[in-house]
mmCIF file of C-alpha atoms and ligand atoms in Angstrom:
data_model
loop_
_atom_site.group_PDB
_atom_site.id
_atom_site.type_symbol
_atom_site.label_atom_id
_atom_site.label_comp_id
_atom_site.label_asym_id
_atom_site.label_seq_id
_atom_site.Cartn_x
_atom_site.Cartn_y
_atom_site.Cartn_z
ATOM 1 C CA UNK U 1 99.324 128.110 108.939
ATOM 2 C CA UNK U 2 102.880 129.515 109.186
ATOM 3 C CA UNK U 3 103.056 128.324 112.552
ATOM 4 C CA UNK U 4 102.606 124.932 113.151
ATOM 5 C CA UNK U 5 99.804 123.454 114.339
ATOM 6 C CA UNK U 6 100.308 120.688 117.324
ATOM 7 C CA UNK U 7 98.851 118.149 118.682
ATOM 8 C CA UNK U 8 100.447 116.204 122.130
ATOM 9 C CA UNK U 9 98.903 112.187 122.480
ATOM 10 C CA UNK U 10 100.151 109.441 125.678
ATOM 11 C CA UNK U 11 99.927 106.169 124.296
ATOM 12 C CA UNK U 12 98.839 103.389 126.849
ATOM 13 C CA UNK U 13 101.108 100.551 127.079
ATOM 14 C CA UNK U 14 98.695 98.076 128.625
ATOM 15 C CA UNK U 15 95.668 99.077 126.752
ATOM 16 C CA UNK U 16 95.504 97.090 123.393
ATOM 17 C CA UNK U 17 92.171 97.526 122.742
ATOM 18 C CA UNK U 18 92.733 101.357 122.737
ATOM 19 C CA UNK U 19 95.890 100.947 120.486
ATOM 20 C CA UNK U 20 95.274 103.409 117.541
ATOM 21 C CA UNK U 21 92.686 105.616 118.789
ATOM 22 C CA UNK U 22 95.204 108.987 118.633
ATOM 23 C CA UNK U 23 95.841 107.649 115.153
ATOM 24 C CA UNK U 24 92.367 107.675 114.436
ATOM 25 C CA UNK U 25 92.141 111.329 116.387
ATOM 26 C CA UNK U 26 94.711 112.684 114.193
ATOM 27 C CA UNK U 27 92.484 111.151 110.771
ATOM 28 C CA UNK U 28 89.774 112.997 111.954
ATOM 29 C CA UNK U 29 92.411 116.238 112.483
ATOM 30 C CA UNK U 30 93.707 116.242 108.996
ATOM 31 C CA UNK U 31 90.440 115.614 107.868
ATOM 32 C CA UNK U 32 88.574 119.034 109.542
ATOM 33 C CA UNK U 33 92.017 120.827 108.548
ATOM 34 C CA UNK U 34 90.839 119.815 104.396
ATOM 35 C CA UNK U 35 94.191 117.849 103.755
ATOM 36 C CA UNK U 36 93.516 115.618 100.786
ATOM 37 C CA UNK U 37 92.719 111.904 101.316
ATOM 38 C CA UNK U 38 95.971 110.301 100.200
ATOM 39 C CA UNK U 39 97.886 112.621 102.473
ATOM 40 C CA UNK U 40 95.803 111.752 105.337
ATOM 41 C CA UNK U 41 96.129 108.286 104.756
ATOM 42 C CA UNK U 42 99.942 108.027 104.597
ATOM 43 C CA UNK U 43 100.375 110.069 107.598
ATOM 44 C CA UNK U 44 97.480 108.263 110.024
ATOM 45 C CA UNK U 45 98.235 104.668 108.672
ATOM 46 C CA UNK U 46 102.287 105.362 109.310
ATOM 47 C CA UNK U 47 101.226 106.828 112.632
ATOM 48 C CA UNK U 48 98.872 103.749 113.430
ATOM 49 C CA UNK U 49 101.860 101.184 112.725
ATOM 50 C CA UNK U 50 104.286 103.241 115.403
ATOM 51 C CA UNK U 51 101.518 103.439 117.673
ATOM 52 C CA UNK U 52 101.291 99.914 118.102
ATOM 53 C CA UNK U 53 104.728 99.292 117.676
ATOM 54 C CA UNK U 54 105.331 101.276 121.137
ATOM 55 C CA UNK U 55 102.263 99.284 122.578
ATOM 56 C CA UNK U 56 103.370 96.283 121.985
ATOM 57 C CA UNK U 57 107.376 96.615 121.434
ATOM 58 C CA UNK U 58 107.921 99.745 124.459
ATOM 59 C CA UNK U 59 104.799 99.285 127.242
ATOM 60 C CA UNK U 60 103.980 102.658 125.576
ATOM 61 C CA UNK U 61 104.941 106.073 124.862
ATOM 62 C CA UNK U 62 103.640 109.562 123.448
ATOM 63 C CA UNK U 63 103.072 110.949 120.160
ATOM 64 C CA UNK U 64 103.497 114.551 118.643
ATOM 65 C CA UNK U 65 101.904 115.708 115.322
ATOM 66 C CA UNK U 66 102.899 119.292 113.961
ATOM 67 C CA UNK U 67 101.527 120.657 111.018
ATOM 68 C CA UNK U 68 102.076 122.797 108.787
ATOM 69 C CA UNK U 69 100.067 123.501 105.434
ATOM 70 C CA UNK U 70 102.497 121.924 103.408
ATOM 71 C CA UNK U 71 104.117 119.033 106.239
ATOM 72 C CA UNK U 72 103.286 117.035 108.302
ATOM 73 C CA UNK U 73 105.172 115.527 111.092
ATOM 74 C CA UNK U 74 104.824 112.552 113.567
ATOM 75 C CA UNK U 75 107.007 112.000 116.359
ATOM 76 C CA UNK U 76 106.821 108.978 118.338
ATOM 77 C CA UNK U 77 108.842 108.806 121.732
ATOM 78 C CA UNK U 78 109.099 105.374 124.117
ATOM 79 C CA UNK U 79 111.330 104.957 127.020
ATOM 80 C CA UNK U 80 111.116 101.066 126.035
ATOM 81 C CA UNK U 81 114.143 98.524 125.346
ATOM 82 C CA UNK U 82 115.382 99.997 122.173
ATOM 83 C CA UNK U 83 115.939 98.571 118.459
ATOM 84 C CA UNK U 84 119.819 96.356 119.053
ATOM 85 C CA UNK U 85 119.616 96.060 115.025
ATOM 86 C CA UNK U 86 117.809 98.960 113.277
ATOM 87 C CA UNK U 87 118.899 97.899 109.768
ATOM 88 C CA UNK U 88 117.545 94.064 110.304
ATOM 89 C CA UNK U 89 114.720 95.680 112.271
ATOM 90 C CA UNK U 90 113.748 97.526 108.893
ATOM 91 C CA UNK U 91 113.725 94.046 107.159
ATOM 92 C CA UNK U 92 110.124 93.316 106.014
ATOM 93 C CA UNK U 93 109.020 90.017 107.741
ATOM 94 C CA UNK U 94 111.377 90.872 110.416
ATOM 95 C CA UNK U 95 109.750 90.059 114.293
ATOM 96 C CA UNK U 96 109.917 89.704 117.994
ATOM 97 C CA UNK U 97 106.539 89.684 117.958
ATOM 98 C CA UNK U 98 104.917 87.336 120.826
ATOM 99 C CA UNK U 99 102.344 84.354 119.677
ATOM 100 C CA UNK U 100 99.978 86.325 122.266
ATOM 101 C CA UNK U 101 100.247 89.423 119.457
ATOM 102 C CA UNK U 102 100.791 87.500 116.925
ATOM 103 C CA UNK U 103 97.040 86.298 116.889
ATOM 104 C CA UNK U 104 95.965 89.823 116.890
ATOM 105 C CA UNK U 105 96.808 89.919 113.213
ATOM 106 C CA UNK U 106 100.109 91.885 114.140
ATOM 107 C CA UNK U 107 103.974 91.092 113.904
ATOM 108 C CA UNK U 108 104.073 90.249 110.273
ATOM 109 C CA UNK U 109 107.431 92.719 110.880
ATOM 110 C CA UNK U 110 106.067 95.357 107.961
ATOM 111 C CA UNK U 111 105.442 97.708 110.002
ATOM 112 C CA UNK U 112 108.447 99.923 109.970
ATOM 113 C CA UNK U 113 108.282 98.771 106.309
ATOM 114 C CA UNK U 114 105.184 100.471 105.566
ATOM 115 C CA UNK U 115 105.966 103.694 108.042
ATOM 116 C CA UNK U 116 109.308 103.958 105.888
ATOM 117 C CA UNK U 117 107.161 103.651 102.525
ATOM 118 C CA UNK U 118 104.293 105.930 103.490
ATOM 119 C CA UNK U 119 106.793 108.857 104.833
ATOM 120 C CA UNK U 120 108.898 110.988 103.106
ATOM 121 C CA UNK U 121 111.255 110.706 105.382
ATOM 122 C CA UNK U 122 111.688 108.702 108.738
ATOM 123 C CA UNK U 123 114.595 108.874 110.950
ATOM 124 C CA UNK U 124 115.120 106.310 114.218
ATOM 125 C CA UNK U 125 117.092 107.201 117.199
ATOM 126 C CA UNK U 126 117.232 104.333 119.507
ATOM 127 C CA UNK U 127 119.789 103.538 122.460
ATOM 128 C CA UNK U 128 119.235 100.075 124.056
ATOM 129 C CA UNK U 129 117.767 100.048 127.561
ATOM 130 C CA UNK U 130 116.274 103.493 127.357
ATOM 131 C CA UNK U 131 114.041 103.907 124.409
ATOM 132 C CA UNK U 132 113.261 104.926 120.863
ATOM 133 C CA UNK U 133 112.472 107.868 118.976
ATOM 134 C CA UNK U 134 111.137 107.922 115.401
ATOM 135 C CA UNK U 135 110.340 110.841 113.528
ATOM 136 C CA UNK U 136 108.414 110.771 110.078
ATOM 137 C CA UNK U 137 107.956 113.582 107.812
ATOM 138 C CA UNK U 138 105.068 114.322 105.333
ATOM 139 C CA UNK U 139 104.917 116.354 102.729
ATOM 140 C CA UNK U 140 101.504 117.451 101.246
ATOM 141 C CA UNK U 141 100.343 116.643 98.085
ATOM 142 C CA UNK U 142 99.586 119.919 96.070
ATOM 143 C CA UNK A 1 79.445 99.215 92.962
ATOM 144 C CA UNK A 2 78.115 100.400 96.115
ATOM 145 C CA UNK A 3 78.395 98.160 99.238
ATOM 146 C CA UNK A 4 74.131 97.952 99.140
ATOM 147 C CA UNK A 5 74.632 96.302 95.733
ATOM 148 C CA UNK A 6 77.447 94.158 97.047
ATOM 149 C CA UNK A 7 75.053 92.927 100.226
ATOM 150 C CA UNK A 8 72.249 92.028 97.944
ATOM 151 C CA UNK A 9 74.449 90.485 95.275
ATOM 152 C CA UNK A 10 76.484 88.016 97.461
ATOM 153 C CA UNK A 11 73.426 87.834 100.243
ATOM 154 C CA UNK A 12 75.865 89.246 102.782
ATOM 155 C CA UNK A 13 75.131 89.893 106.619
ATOM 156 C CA UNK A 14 74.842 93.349 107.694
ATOM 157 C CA UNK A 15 76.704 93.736 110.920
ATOM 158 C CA UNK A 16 77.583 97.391 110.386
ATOM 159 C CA UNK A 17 76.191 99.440 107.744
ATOM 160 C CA UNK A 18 76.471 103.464 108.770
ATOM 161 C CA UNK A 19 77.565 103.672 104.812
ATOM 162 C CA UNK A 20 75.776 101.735 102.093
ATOM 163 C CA UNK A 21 76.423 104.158 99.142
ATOM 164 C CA UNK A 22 80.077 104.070 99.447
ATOM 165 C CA UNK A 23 81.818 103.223 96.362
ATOM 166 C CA UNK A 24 83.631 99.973 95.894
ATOM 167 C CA UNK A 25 87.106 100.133 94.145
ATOM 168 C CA UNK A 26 88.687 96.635 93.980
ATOM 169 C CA UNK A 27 89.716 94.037 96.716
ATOM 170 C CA UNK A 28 92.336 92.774 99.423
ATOM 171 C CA UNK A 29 92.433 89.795 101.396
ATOM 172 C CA UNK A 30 94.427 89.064 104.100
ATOM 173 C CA UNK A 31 94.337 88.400 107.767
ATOM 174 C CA UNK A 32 98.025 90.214 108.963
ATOM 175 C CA UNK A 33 97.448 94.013 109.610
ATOM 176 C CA UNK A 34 100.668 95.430 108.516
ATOM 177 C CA UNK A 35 100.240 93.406 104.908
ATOM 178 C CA UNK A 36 96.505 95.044 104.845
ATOM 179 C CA UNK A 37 97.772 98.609 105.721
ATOM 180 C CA UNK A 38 100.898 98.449 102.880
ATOM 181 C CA UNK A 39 99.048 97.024 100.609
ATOM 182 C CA UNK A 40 95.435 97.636 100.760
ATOM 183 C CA UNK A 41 94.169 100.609 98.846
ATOM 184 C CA UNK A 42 91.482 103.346 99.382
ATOM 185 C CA UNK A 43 87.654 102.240 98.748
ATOM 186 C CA UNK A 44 88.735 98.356 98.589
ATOM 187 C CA UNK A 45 86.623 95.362 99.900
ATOM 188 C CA UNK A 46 88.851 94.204 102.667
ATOM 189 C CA UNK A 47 88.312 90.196 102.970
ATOM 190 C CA UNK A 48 89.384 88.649 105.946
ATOM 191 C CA UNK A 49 88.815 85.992 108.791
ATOM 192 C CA UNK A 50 90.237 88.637 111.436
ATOM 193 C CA UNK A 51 88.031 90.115 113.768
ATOM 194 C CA UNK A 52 89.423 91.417 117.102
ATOM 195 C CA UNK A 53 88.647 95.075 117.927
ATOM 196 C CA UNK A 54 91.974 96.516 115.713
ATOM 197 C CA UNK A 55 90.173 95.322 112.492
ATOM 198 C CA UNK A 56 88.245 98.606 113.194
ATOM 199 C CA UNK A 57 91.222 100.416 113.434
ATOM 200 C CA UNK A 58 92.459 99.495 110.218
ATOM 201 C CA UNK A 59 89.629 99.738 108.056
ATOM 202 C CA UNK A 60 89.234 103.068 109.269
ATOM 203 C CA UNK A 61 93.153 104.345 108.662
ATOM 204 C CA UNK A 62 93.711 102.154 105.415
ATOM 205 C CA UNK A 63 90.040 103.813 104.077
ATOM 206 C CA UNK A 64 88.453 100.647 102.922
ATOM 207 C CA UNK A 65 85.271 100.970 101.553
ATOM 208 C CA UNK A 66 84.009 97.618 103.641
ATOM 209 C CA UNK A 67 85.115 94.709 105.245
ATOM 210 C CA UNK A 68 83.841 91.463 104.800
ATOM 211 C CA UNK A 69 84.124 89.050 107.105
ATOM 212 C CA UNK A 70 84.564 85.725 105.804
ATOM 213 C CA UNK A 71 83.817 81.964 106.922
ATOM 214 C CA UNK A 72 80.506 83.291 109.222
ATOM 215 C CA UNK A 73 83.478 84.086 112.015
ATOM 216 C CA UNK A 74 82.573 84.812 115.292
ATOM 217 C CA UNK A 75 82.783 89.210 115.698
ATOM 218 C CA UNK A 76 82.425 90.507 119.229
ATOM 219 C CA UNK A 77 79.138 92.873 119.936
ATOM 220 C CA UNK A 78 81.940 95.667 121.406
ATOM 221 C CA UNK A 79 83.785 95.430 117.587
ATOM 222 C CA UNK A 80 80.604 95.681 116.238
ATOM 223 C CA UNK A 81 79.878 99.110 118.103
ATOM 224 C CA UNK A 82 82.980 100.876 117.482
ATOM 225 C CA UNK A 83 82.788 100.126 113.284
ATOM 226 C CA UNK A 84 78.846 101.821 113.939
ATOM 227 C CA UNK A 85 81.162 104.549 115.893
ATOM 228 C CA UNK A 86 83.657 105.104 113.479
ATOM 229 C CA UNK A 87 81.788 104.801 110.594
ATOM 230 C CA UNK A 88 83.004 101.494 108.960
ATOM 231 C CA UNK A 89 80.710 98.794 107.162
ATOM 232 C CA UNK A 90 81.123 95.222 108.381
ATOM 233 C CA UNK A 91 79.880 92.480 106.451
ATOM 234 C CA UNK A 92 79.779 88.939 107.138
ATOM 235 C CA UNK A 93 80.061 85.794 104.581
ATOM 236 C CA UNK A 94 79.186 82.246 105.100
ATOM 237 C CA UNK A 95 81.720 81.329 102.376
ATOM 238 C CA UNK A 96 85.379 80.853 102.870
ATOM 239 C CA UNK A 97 87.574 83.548 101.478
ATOM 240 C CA UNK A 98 88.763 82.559 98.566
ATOM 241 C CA UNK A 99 85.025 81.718 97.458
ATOM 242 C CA UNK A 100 84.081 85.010 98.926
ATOM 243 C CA UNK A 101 87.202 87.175 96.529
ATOM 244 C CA UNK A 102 86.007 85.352 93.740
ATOM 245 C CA UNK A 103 82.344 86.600 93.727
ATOM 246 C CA UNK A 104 83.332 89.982 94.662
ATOM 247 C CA UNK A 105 85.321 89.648 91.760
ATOM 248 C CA UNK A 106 82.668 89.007 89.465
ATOM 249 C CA UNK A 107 80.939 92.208 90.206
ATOM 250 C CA UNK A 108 83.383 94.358 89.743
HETATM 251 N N1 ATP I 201 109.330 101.202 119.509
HETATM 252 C C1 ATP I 201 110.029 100.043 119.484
HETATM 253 N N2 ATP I 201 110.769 99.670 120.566
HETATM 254 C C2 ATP I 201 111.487 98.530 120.551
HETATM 255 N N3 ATP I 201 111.523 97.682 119.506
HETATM 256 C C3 ATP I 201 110.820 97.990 118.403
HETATM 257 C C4 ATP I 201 110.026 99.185 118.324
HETATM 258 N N4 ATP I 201 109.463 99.234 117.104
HETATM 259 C C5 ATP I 201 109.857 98.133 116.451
HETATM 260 N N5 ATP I 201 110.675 97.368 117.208
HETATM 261 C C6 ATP I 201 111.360 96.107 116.830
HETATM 262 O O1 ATP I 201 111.417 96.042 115.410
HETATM 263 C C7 ATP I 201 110.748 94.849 114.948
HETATM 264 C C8 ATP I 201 110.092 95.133 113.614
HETATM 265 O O2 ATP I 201 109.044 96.091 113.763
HETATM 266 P P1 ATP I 201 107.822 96.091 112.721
HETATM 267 O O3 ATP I 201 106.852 97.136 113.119
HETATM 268 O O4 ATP I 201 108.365 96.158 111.334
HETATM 269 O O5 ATP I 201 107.209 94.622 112.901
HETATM 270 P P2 ATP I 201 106.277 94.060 114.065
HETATM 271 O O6 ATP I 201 105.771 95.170 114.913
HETATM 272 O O7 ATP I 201 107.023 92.981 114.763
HETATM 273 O O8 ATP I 201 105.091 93.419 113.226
HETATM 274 P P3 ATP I 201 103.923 94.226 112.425
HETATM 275 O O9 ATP I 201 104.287 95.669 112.452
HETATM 276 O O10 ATP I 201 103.924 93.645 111.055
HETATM 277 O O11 ATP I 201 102.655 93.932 113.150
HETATM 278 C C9 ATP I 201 109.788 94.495 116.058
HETATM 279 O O12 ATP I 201 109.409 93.141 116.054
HETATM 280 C C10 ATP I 201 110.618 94.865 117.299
HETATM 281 O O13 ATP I 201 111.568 93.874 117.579
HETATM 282 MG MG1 MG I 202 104.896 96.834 114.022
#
């Protein structure tokens, strides 16, 4: 794989009961591809957490995975309101989470926490008003 | 540990089983999705009194080896399904969870 292999997913904003499922896709990906189980873990559990970030932060978005045999790379676009405060956004326990997703089991505020831990290396673009980008990188364990 | 041994050690309900042989390493409990997912570890027991459909979800991403629902809680038949689907075991507890960590405990 000197060319990257990509994958293309829309994420629903109104469907929460189908929040995760390209997550889950790109598990099952990595898994057919032989990555190694830690690797695929990092990269679908960061993936999950900005998956449901745009569902329930950005009425949805889309998600691009590339990869390559030694990277892996998630980028996750939404044309939603934008982060105002990126650095307090990062804080763990941080949250604008609604009660109504709140008793999901979500908006604990770690999940840019844990897609900043799991990474290598994330980067945020955001401009207020007309979305967010956030790129992760992976590299593979060898 | 497998999960069989667990379910005939603690007399769990078998809600989901599409793995019994899997190998149990250690525990979590919690109820807040982002703490499981950061802190949570491959082939755990996940313990919690969650159970809308995204429990699935993150079983299946964090790579637990079961979950256990705790307290009897109420599951829905669809959440049911989709663990069968996406091959995760669900378990269900009469005890509360702290009861429920501290036999699982003593096994392992
Ligand atoms: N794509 C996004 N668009 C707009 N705001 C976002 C986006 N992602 C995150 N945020 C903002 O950053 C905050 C922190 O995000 P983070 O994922 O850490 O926590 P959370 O989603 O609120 O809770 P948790 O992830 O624990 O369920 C969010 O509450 C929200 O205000
Ligand atoms: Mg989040």
């Amino acid at each position: 794989m000197s060319e990257a292999i990509s994958f293309r997913f829309l994420i629903d904003g109104d469907d929460f009961t189908s929040a995760g499922n390209a997550s889950v896709q790109v598990k099952k990906m990595l898994r057919q591809l032989n990555f190694d189980a830690e690797t695929i873990r990092r990269v679908s559990v960061a993936m999950y957490e900005g998956e449901i970030n745009m569902v329930i932060h950005a009425n949805g978005g889309s998600a691009d995975v590339n990869v390559w045999n030694d990277r892996i790379e998630v980028v996750l676009a939404d044309s939603g309101p934008g982060i105002p405060d990126i650095d307090l956004a990062m804080q763990e326990g941080y949250s604008t989470a609604k009660d109504n997703i709140r008793s999901l089991g979500f908006g604990a505020g770690m999940g840019l926490p844990n897609m900043k831990r799991y990474s290598d290396d994330m980067k945020i673009t955001t401009e207020l008003g007309r979305g967010t980008t956030v790129t992760m990188s992976f590299f593979v364990n060898s | 540990m497998t999960v069989s041994r667990l379910i005939d050690e603690l007399d769990l309900e078998v809600l989901s089983l599409p793995f019994p042989d899997r190998e149990i390493k250690g525990g979590y409990t919690g109820d807040l999705l982002s703490w499981v997912m950061g802190r949570a570890k491959a082939d755990n027991v996940w313990i919690t009194i969650m159970t809308n459909i995204n429990v699935v979800a993150v079983a299946s991403l964090s790579d637990v080896a079961a979950v256990v629902i705790a307290e009897n809680a109420e599951i829905g038949a669809g959440v049911i399904k989709k663990a069968e689907e996406q091959g995760i075991n669900i378990l269900r507890s009469k005890c509360p969870t702290y009861e429920t960590a501290i036999a699982v405990a003593k096994l392992i």
